[in-house]
Short mmCIF file of C-alpha atoms in Angstrom, two decimals:
data_model
loop_
_atom_site.label_atom_id
_atom_site.label_comp_id
_atom_site.label_asym_id
_atom_site.label_seq_id
_atom_site.Cartn_x
_atom_site.Cartn_y
_atom_site.Cartn_z
CA MET L 93 91.61 121.01 106.60
CA THR L 94 88.61 121.82 108.73
CA ASP L 95 86.22 123.52 106.32
CA SER L 96 83.66 120.72 106.16
CA PRO L 97 83.22 116.99 106.81
CA LEU L 98 82.96 116.45 103.04
CA LYS L 99 86.26 118.23 102.43
CA GLU L 100 87.81 116.19 105.25
CA SER L 101 86.69 112.86 103.77
CA VAL L 102 87.62 113.84 100.22
CA GLY L 103 90.98 115.15 101.43
CA ALA L 104 91.63 111.89 103.28
CA GLU L 105 90.85 109.89 100.15
CA ILE L 106 93.14 112.08 98.06
CA LEU L 107 95.96 111.56 100.57
CA GLU L 108 95.45 107.79 100.63
CA ARG L 109 95.43 107.53 96.86
CA LEU L 110 98.53 109.73 96.54
CA ALA L 111 100.32 107.54 99.11
CA ASN L 112 99.42 104.49 97.02
CA GLY L 113 101.17 106.00 94.02
CA GLU L 114 98.25 107.44 92.09
CA GLY L 115 98.77 110.82 90.45
CA LEU L 116 96.72 113.86 91.38
CA VAL L 117 95.46 114.34 87.83
CA ALA L 118 94.10 110.79 87.75
CA ILE L 119 92.56 111.18 91.21
CA CYS L 120 90.82 114.40 90.21
CA ARG L 121 89.35 112.75 87.11
CA SER L 122 87.49 110.32 89.34
CA ASP L 123 83.82 110.71 90.17
CA ASN L 124 83.08 112.75 93.29
CA MET L 125 86.56 114.27 93.37
CA PRO L 126 87.31 117.98 93.09
CA ASN L 127 89.32 119.26 90.19
CA ARG L 128 93.07 119.73 90.46
CA VAL L 129 92.81 123.51 90.88
CA THR L 130 90.50 123.07 93.88
CA VAL L 131 92.96 120.69 95.53
CA GLN L 132 95.77 123.17 94.92
CA ARG L 133 93.65 125.93 96.47
CA TRP L 134 93.12 123.73 99.52
CA GLN L 135 96.89 123.27 99.72
CA ASP L 136 97.50 127.01 99.42
CA ALA L 137 94.94 127.76 102.13
CA ASP L 138 95.92 125.00 104.58
CA ALA L 139 99.58 124.41 105.44
CA ASP L 140 98.77 121.16 107.26
CA PHE L 141 96.96 119.74 104.24
CA ASP L 142 99.78 120.91 101.97
CA ALA L 143 102.34 119.11 104.16
CA ALA L 144 100.17 116.00 104.21
CA VAL L 145 99.96 116.04 100.40
CA MET L 146 103.75 116.29 100.18
CA ARG L 147 104.19 113.35 102.59
CA ALA L 148 101.63 111.27 100.70
CA ARG L 149 103.32 112.04 97.39
CA GLU L 150 106.67 111.02 98.85
CA SER L 151 105.20 107.67 99.91
CA GLY L 152 103.59 107.30 96.52
CA MET L 153 106.89 107.93 94.77
CA HIS L 154 108.44 105.03 96.68
CA VAL L 155 105.53 102.79 95.71
CA ARG L 156 105.80 103.80 92.05
CA ALA L 157 109.58 103.29 92.04
CA GLU L 158 109.28 99.81 93.55
CA LEU L 159 106.57 98.84 91.08
CA ALA L 160 108.66 100.16 88.18
CA VAL L 161 111.58 97.96 89.20
CA GLU L 162 109.31 94.94 89.58
CA GLN L 163 107.72 95.52 86.18
CA ALA L 164 111.10 96.03 84.51
CA LYS L 165 112.29 92.68 85.86
CA ILE L 166 109.35 90.77 84.41
CA ALA L 167 108.89 92.65 81.12
CA GLU L 168 108.62 90.23 78.22
CA ASP L 169 109.84 92.86 75.77
CA ALA L 170 113.09 94.39 77.00
CA ALA L 171 112.73 97.57 74.93
CA LYS L 172 109.17 98.24 76.14
CA GLY L 173 110.19 97.40 79.70
CA ARG L 174 113.09 99.84 79.51
CA LEU L 175 110.90 102.56 78.02
CA ALA L 176 108.27 102.11 80.74
CA PHE L 177 110.94 102.10 83.45
CA ASP L 178 112.60 105.24 82.07
CA ALA L 179 109.25 107.04 81.86
CA GLU L 180 108.41 106.14 85.44
CA ARG L 181 111.88 107.14 86.62
CA TRP L 182 111.50 110.50 84.88
CA TYR L 183 108.05 111.06 86.42
CA VAL L 184 109.15 110.15 89.95
CA GLY L 185 112.17 112.42 89.51
CA LYS L 186 109.96 115.32 88.51
CA LEU L 187 107.67 114.79 91.48
CA SER L 188 110.57 114.58 93.89
CA ASN L 189 111.83 117.99 92.71
CA ALA L 190 108.45 119.65 93.11
#
């Protein structure tokens, strides 16, 4: 990802946020972030960036899974806790098959 210093810094922030479990859609809604299509174009054009995104997403899936288990353990309402856990498990499963 060597097009520009701005792209480099934005790309680095995207990777960090993905690794922390944030979804790409949410990241791209943030101020000063490119839209999702732009990020996907960067991935298509740059194999190294694409691989870095995949690694960051993998790390983020582990973070999300751990947080889902923690939240399920402390949920005050068992039904809501189970629903939230199941939704997170589904989401992480979808990302891992991407």
